[in-house]
Tab-separated table of C-alpha atoms in Angstrom:
chain	number	residue	atom	x	y	z
M	1	UNK	CA	-0.046	0.163	0.031
M	2	UNK	CA	3.051	2.126	0.242
M	3	UNK	CA	4.099	1.785	-2.785
M	4	UNK	CA	0.323	2.864	-4.616
M	5	UNK	CA	0.533	5.287	-2.795
M	6	UNK	CA	3.731	7.016	-3.240
M	7	UNK	CA	3.005	5.822	-6.596
M	8	UNK	CA	-0.301	8.045	-6.801
M	9	UNK	CA	1.483	11.085	-5.239
M	10	UNK	CA	3.512	10.827	-8.370
M	11	UNK	CA	1.054	10.653	-11.175
M	12	UNK	CA	-0.789	12.552	-9.113
M	13	UNK	CA	0.945	15.610	-9.330
M	14	UNK	CA	1.554	15.267	-13.887
M	15	UNK	CA	-2.293	15.570	-13.305
M	16	UNK	CA	-4.425	18.993	-13.297
M	17	UNK	CA	-8.013	18.434	-13.693
M	18	UNK	CA	-10.516	19.612	-11.993
M	19	UNK	CA	-11.584	16.698	-8.772
M	20	UNK	CA	-14.959	14.611	-10.606
M	21	UNK	CA	-18.252	13.126	-8.554
M	22	UNK	CA	-17.371	9.323	-7.756
M	23	UNK	CA	-20.238	9.009	-10.205
M	24	UNK	CA	-18.689	10.628	-12.634
M	25	UNK	CA	-15.553	9.604	-12.464
M	26	UNK	CA	-16.880	5.701	-13.024
M	27	UNK	CA	-19.156	7.769	-15.663
M	28	UNK	CA	-15.967	8.470	-16.957
M	29	UNK	CA	-14.468	5.327	-16.903
M	30	UNK	CA	-17.128	2.983	-18.429
M	31	UNK	CA	-16.907	5.741	-21.923
M	32	UNK	CA	-13.736	5.646	-22.285
M	33	UNK	CA	-13.373	1.934	-22.013
M	34	UNK	CA	-15.923	1.459	-24.574
M	35	UNK	CA	-14.468	4.225	-26.819
M	36	UNK	CA	-10.785	1.899	-26.645
M	37	UNK	CA	-13.387	-1.325	-27.332
M	38	UNK	CA	-15.165	0.152	-30.599
M	39	UNK	CA	-12.282	1.337	-31.610
M	40	UNK	CA	-10.201	-1.899	-31.500
M	41	UNK	CA	-13.456	-3.339	-33.065
M	42	UNK	CA	-13.154	-0.867	-35.984
M	43	UNK	CA	-9.513	-1.483	-36.756
M	44	UNK	CA	-10.445	-5.148	-36.961
M	45	UNK	CA	-13.406	-4.724	-39.107
M	46	UNK	CA	-11.914	-2.447	-41.188
M	47	UNK	CA	-7.909	-2.999	-41.131
M	48	UNK	CA	-7.821	-6.910	-40.052
M	49	UNK	CA	-7.044	-7.829	-44.605
M	50	UNK	CA	-3.453	-5.504	-44.399
M	51	UNK	CA	-2.637	-5.685	-41.330
M	52	UNK	CA	-2.412	-9.988	-41.545
M	53	UNK	CA	-0.605	-9.968	-45.078
M	54	UNK	CA	1.739	-7.070	-43.001
M	55	UNK	CA	2.476	-9.676	-40.717
M	56	UNK	CA	2.593	-12.185	-42.496
M	57	UNK	CA	5.775	-10.334	-44.795
M	58	UNK	CA	6.926	-8.628	-41.461
M	59	UNK	CA	6.300	-10.393	-38.515
M	60	UNK	CA	9.049	-9.649	-36.306
M	61	UNK	CA	8.616	-5.286	-37.661
M	62	UNK	CA	5.049	-5.770	-37.051
M	63	UNK	CA	6.416	-7.364	-33.133
M	64	UNK	CA	8.652	-4.425	-32.811
M	65	UNK	CA	6.248	-1.725	-33.916
M	66	UNK	CA	3.116	-3.105	-31.189
M	67	UNK	CA	5.209	-3.485	-28.524
M	68	UNK	CA	6.855	0.536	-29.972
M	69	UNK	CA	3.474	1.619	-30.200
M	70	UNK	CA	1.877	0.204	-26.924
M	71	UNK	CA	4.119	0.943	-24.832
M	72	UNK	CA	4.699	4.393	-25.578
M	73	UNK	CA	1.299	5.316	-25.382
M	74	UNK	CA	0.572	3.607	-21.887
M	75	UNK	CA	3.870	5.788	-21.048
M	76	UNK	CA	2.033	9.386	-23.027
M	77	UNK	CA	-1.414	7.640	-20.847
M	78	UNK	CA	0.062	8.009	-17.157
M	79	UNK	CA	2.056	11.099	-17.693
M	80	UNK	CA	0.404	13.906	-19.321
M	81	UNK	CA	-2.845	16.715	-19.061
M	82	UNK	CA	-6.197	14.708	-20.314
M	83	UNK	CA	-6.320	15.806	-24.347
M	84	UNK	CA	-1.934	14.365	-23.561
M	85	UNK	CA	-3.710	11.246	-21.746
M	86	UNK	CA	-7.102	10.515	-24.364
M	87	UNK	CA	-3.318	10.435	-26.879
M	88	UNK	CA	-1.853	7.990	-25.257
M	89	UNK	CA	-4.605	6.046	-24.381
M	90	UNK	CA	-5.746	6.040	-28.180
M	91	UNK	CA	-2.009	5.032	-29.708
M	92	UNK	CA	-2.576	2.025	-27.220
M	93	UNK	CA	-5.836	0.686	-28.533
M	94	UNK	CA	-4.267	1.259	-31.711
M	95	UNK	CA	-1.505	-1.082	-30.867
M	96	UNK	CA	-3.597	-3.550	-29.354
M	97	UNK	CA	-6.122	-3.349	-32.481
M	98	UNK	CA	-3.828	-3.898	-34.758
M	99	UNK	CA	-2.750	-7.074	-33.023
M	100	UNK	CA	-5.926	-8.348	-32.879
M	101	UNK	CA	-6.660	-7.918	-36.017
M	102	UNK	CA	-3.983	-10.773	-36.847
M	103	UNK	CA	-6.256	-12.672	-35.718
M	104	UNK	CA	-9.250	-12.510	-35.230
M	105	UNK	CA	-9.795	-13.223	-39.176
M	106	UNK	CA	-9.307	-17.525	-38.327
M	107	UNK	CA	-12.249	-17.355	-36.343
M	108	UNK	CA	-15.930	-17.932	-36.939
M	109	UNK	CA	-17.443	-14.583	-35.770
M	110	UNK	CA	-20.629	-16.241	-33.992
M	111	UNK	CA	-16.921	-17.829	-31.047
M	112	UNK	CA	-16.091	-13.838	-31.563
M	113	UNK	CA	-19.030	-13.568	-30.108
M	114	UNK	CA	-19.433	-15.855	-27.857
M	115	UNK	CA	-15.475	-15.045	-26.630
M	116	UNK	CA	-16.646	-11.066	-26.007
M	117	UNK	CA	-19.431	-12.465	-24.452
M	118	UNK	CA	-18.010	-14.071	-22.172
M	119	UNK	CA	-15.621	-11.488	-21.263
M	120	UNK	CA	-18.299	-9.222	-20.790
M	121	UNK	CA	-19.708	-11.565	-18.515
M	122	UNK	CA	-15.609	-11.833	-16.288
M	123	UNK	CA	-15.200	-8.405	-16.371
M	124	UNK	CA	-19.394	-7.010	-14.784
M	125	UNK	CA	-17.836	-9.348	-11.840
M	126	UNK	CA	-14.956	-9.232	-10.975
M	127	UNK	CA	-15.758	-5.113	-11.081
M	128	UNK	CA	-18.855	-6.378	-9.093
M	129	UNK	CA	-16.322	-8.082	-6.632
M	130	UNK	CA	-13.835	-5.105	-6.164
M	131	UNK	CA	-16.794	-3.263	-5.146
M	132	UNK	CA	-17.584	-5.018	-2.582
M	133	UNK	CA	-13.874	-6.093	-2.052
M	134	UNK	CA	-11.293	-3.326	-2.676
M	135	UNK	CA	-8.948	-4.157	-0.354
M	136	UNK	CA	-8.655	-7.807	-0.839
M	137	UNK	CA	-8.126	-6.228	-4.271
M	138	UNK	CA	-5.821	-4.464	-3.479
M	139	UNK	CA	-3.459	-5.995	-1.062
M	140	UNK	CA	-2.796	-8.830	-4.112
M	141	UNK	CA	-1.351	-6.525	-6.522
M	142	UNK	CA	2.644	-7.343	-5.710
M	143	UNK	CA	1.285	-11.190	-5.575
M	144	UNK	CA	-0.503	-11.049	-9.232
M	145	UNK	CA	2.444	-9.075	-11.305
M	146	UNK	CA	4.766	-11.568	-9.253
M	147	UNK	CA	1.942	-14.408	-10.744
M	148	UNK	CA	1.713	-12.468	-14.800
M	149	UNK	CA	5.994	-12.247	-15.101
M	150	UNK	CA	7.079	-15.935	-13.026
M	151	UNK	CA	3.724	-16.637	-16.028
M	152	UNK	CA	5.076	-15.527	-19.289
M	153	UNK	CA	8.753	-16.803	-18.486
M	154	UNK	CA	6.736	-20.056	-18.103
M	155	UNK	CA	4.785	-19.287	-21.329
M	156	UNK	CA	8.522	-18.395	-23.232
M	157	UNK	CA	10.445	-21.593	-22.226
M	158	UNK	CA	7.229	-23.337	-22.958
M	159	UNK	CA	7.714	-21.816	-26.055
M	160	UNK	CA	11.262	-22.803	-26.990
M	161	UNK	CA	10.759	-26.552	-26.154
M	162	UNK	CA	8.017	-26.546	-27.993
M	163	UNK	CA	6.264	-27.949	-24.503
M	164	UNK	CA	4.058	-25.628	-25.054
M	165	UNK	CA	0.258	-25.672	-23.330
M	166	UNK	CA	-2.384	-24.257	-24.588
M	167	UNK	CA	-5.374	-24.873	-22.446
M	168	UNK	CA	-3.037	-24.824	-18.853
M	169	UNK	CA	-1.675	-20.958	-19.474
M	170	UNK	CA	-3.992	-20.013	-20.824
M	171	UNK	CA	-6.815	-20.619	-17.628
M	172	UNK	CA	-3.938	-19.472	-15.809
M	173	UNK	CA	-3.915	-16.365	-18.033
M	174	UNK	CA	-7.256	-15.918	-17.386
M	175	UNK	CA	-7.007	-16.283	-13.744
M	176	UNK	CA	-4.713	-13.616	-13.652
M	177	UNK	CA	-6.290	-10.830	-15.984
M	178	UNK	CA	-10.102	-11.797	-14.473
M	179	UNK	CA	-7.758	-10.712	-10.808
M	180	UNK	CA	-6.404	-7.558	-12.483
M	181	UNK	CA	-9.451	-6.497	-13.662
M	182	UNK	CA	-10.687	-5.928	-9.517
M	183	UNK	CA	-7.135	-4.754	-8.929
M	184	UNK	CA	-7.190	-1.904	-11.446
M	185	UNK	CA	-10.488	-0.717	-10.518
M	186	UNK	CA	-10.447	-0.781	-7.113
M	187	UNK	CA	-7.122	1.332	-6.974
M	188	UNK	CA	-8.999	3.753	-9.252
M	189	UNK	CA	-11.440	4.113	-7.474
M	190	UNK	CA	-8.368	5.330	-4.728
M	191	UNK	CA	-6.610	7.703	-7.827
M	192	UNK	CA	-7.283	11.676	-7.633
M	193	UNK	CA	-11.172	12.283	-9.450
M	194	UNK	CA	-9.650	13.176	-12.666
M	195	UNK	CA	-11.303	12.964	-15.533
M	196	UNK	CA	-7.255	12.367	-16.859
M	197	UNK	CA	-7.244	8.982	-13.655
M	198	UNK	CA	-9.892	7.840	-15.992
M	199	UNK	CA	-8.227	7.639	-18.453
M	200	UNK	CA	-5.609	5.521	-16.940
M	201	UNK	CA	-8.082	2.992	-15.891
M	202	UNK	CA	-9.534	2.532	-18.352
M	203	UNK	CA	-6.389	1.860	-20.102
M	204	UNK	CA	-5.081	-0.456	-17.052
M	205	UNK	CA	-8.838	-2.594	-18.120
M	206	UNK	CA	-9.441	-1.929	-21.766
M	207	UNK	CA	-5.342	-4.325	-21.498
M	208	UNK	CA	-6.982	-6.275	-19.309
M	209	UNK	CA	-9.647	-7.264	-21.479
M	210	UNK	CA	-9.043	-7.629	-24.555
M	211	UNK	CA	-5.793	-10.443	-22.762
M	212	UNK	CA	-8.821	-12.489	-21.558
M	213	UNK	CA	-10.662	-11.409	-24.583
M	214	UNK	CA	-8.072	-12.781	-26.971
M	215	UNK	CA	-7.714	-16.003	-24.206
M	216	UNK	CA	-10.902	-17.367	-24.168
M	217	UNK	CA	-11.366	-16.860	-27.837
M	218	UNK	CA	-7.791	-19.281	-27.682
M	219	UNK	CA	-8.964	-21.666	-25.247
M	220	UNK	CA	-13.600	-22.123	-27.405
M	221	UNK	CA	-11.082	-21.952	-31.067
M	222	UNK	CA	-9.215	-25.211	-29.939
M	223	UNK	CA	-12.172	-27.074	-28.329
M	224	UNK	CA	-13.803	-27.607	-31.516
């Protein structure tokens, strides 16, 4: 908690927006999350063919660009006024949307819709859980971060030695990112109630939602 307070104080100095009521703050989080998901869907619908072709021809360059755009946008989103935070959020969404556009063409539309519906259920359940017991989620922040790093390392090693288990790693990732929804929501409620922090909280939730959606889609696709 002390680390969380220090980080919040450092971030607070970068955000000069006026304070909002709790209701307006949470509505802004929801609206920005919807904006990110809508923009992602638009990218997937209009540019999937181009992006799949580019990834097929230049996978290394595409991967490097994804990390540069996503990390750069995320860094920008957490340090600035509302317009700068929104710009950083949009840049990050462009990165994730482009990556997702290379995946969705390989799945049937009904399967995509089912995965989206299940993702929404997870989002609602974990947000409600965070509203009921925010301290429990805040206390597990460091634990789930370490667990996620461990999962990423394990996945990379499994891929390297050709022993990757999609079901096992998919379920573990789904579990961890579900916990992250609760943590990010609870953390967002402890931040100053400004438009900039609403954007930053929406960004964290957006990343959680996309990761959950992809893992659910992958698990469902492999069962068929």
